[in-house]
GROMACS .gro file of C-alpha atoms in nm:
model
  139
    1UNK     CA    1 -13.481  -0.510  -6.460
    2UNK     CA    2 -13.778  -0.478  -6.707
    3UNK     CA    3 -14.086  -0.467  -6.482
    4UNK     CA    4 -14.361  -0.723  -6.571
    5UNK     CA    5 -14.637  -0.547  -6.413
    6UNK     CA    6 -14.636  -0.205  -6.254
    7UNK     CA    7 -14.927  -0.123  -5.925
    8UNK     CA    8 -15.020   0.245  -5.952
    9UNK     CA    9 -15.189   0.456  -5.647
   10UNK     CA   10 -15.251   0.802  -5.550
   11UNK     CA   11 -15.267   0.915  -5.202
   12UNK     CA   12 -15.459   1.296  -5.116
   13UNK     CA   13 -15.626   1.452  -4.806
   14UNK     CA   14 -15.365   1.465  -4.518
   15UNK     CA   15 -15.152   1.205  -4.582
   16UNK     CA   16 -15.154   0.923  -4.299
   17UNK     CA   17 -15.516   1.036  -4.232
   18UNK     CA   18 -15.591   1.098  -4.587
   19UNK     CA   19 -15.711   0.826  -4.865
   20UNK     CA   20 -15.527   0.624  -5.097
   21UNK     CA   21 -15.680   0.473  -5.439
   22UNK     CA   22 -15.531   0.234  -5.663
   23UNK     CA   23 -15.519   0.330  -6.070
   24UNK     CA   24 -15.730   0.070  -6.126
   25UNK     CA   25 -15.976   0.114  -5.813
   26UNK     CA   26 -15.983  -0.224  -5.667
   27UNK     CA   27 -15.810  -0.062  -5.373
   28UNK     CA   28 -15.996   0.245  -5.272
   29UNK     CA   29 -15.948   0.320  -4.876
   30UNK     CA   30 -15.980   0.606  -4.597
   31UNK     CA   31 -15.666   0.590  -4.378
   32UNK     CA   32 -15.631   0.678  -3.986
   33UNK     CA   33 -15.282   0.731  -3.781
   34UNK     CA   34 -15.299   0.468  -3.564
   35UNK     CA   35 -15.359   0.579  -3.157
   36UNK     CA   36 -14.986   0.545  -3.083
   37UNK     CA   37 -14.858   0.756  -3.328
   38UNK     CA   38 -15.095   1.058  -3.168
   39UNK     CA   39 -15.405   0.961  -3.420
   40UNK     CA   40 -15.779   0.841  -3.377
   41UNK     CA   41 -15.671   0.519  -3.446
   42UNK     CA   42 -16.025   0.281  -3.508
   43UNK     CA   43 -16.153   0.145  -3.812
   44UNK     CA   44 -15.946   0.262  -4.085
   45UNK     CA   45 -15.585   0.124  -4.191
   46UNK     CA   46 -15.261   0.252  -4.233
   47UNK     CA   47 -14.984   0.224  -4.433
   48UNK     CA   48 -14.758  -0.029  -4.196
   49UNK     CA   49 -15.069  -0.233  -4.211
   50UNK     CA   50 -15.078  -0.218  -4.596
   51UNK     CA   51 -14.702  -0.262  -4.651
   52UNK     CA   52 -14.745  -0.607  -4.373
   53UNK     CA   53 -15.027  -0.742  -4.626
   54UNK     CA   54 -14.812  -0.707  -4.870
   55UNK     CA   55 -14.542  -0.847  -4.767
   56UNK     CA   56 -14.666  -1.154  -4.605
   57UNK     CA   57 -14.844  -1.242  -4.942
   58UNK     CA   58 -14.556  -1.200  -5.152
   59UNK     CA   59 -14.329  -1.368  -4.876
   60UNK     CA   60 -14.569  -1.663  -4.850
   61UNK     CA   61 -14.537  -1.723  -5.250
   62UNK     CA   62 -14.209  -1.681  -5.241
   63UNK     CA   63 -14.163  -1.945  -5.024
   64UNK     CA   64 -14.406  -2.195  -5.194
   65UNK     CA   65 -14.185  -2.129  -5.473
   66UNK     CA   66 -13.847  -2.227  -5.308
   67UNK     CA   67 -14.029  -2.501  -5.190
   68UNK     CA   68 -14.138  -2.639  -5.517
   69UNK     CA   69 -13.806  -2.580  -5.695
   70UNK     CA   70 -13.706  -2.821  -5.387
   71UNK     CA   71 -13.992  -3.083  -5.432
   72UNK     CA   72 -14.123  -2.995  -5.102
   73UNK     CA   73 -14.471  -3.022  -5.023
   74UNK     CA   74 -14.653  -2.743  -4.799
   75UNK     CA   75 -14.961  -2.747  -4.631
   76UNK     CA   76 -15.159  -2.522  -4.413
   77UNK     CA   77 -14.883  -2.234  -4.391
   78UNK     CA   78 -14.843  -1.920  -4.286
   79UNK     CA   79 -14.674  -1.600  -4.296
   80UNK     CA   80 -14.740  -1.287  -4.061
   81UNK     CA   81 -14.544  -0.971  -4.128
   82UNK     CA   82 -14.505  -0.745  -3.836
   83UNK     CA   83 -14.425  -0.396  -3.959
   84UNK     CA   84 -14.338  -0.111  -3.701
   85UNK     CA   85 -14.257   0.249  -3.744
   86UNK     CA   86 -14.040   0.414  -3.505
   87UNK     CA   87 -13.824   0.769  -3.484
   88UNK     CA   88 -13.399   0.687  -3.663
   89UNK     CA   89 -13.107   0.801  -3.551
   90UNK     CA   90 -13.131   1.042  -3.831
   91UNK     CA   91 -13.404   1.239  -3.760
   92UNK     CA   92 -13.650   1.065  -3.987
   93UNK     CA   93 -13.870   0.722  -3.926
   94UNK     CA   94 -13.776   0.389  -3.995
   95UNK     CA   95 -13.977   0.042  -4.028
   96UNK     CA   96 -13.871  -0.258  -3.864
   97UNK     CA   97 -14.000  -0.611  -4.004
   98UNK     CA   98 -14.067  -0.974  -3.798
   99UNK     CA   99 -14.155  -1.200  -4.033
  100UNK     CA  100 -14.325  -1.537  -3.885
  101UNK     CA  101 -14.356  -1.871  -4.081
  102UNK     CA  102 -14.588  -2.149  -3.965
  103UNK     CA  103 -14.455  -2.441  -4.142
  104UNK     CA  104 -14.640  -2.772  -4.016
  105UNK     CA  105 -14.478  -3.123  -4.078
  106UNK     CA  106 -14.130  -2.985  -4.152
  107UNK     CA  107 -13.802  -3.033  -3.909
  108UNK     CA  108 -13.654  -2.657  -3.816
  109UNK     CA  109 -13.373  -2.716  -3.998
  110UNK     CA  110 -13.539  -2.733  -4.342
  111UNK     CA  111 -13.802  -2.463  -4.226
  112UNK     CA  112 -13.496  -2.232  -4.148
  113UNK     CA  113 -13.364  -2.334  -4.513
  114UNK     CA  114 -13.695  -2.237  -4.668
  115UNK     CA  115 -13.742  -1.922  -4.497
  116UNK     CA  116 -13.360  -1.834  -4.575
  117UNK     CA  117 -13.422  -1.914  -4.947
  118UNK     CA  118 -13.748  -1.736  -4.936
  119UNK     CA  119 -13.602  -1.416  -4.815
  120UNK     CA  120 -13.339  -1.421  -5.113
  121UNK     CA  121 -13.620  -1.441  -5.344
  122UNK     CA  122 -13.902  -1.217  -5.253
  123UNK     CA  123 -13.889  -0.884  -5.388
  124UNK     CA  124 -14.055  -0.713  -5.114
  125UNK     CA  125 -13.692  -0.879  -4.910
  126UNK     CA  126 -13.472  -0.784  -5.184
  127UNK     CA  127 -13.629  -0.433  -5.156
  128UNK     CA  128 -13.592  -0.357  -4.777
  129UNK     CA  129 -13.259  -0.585  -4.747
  130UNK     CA  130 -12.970  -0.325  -4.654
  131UNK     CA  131 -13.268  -0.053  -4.531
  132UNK     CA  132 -13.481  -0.238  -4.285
  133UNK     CA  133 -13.440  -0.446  -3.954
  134UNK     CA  134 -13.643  -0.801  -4.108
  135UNK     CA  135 -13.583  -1.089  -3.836
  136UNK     CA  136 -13.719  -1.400  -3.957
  137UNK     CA  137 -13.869  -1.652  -3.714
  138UNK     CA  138 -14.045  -2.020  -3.704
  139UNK     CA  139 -14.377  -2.039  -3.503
   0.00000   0.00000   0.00000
């Protein structure tokens, strides 16, 4: 694969509570372990919350572009991406993903379809697929 564009940041201080910067400073963010991993928790994000973001964006165009290639027309949708961290069976952490597509005016059956197709395309998908837990659901 020949990468078309290429996202560059740079965490430093402690990690989970440390910051994180992107090359080109657009993002540029204090971070806090969230209460129920044993940190302060309040204001600041973290990375699950980042990675979710992300994810639900590039989900959501994704799926806009299954559905054009299918001359389907969407309006008002939405993706959420639920991301949680948890202890493996390994002795490391893993990530777990629910992804949730609101998808007014279509039947389930094509919704299911789109999602499907939208999970075969989305790199964020193609990246996790074989690693992480992703259950994909229909609000």
């Amino acid at each position: 694969m020949t990468a078309v564009y290429t996202a560059s940041a740079t965490a430093t201080g402690d990690g989970r509570g440390g910051h994180t910067r992107s090359s080109d400073g657009v993002l540029d963010l204090d971070l806090a372990v969230p209460k129920e991993m044993g940190g302060p928790g309040g204001h600041l994000t973290n990375p699950e919350q980042l990675f979710a973001a992300g994810y639900a964006a590039c989900f959501h165009s994704a799926l806009k572009l299954v559905a054009g290639k299918q001359k389907i027309t969407l309006t008002d949708t939405a993706i959420t991406v639920d991301v949680g961290i948890g202890p493996n069976d390994k002795g490391g952490y893993g990530l777990t993903v629910a992804i949730e597509a609101e998808l007014p005016g279509l039947d389930e059956a094509t919704a299911h379809s789109l999602i499907e197709a939208a999970h075969q395309v989305c790199p964020y998908s193609n990246a996790t697929r074989g690693n992480v837990d992703v259950n994909l659901t229909i609000a």
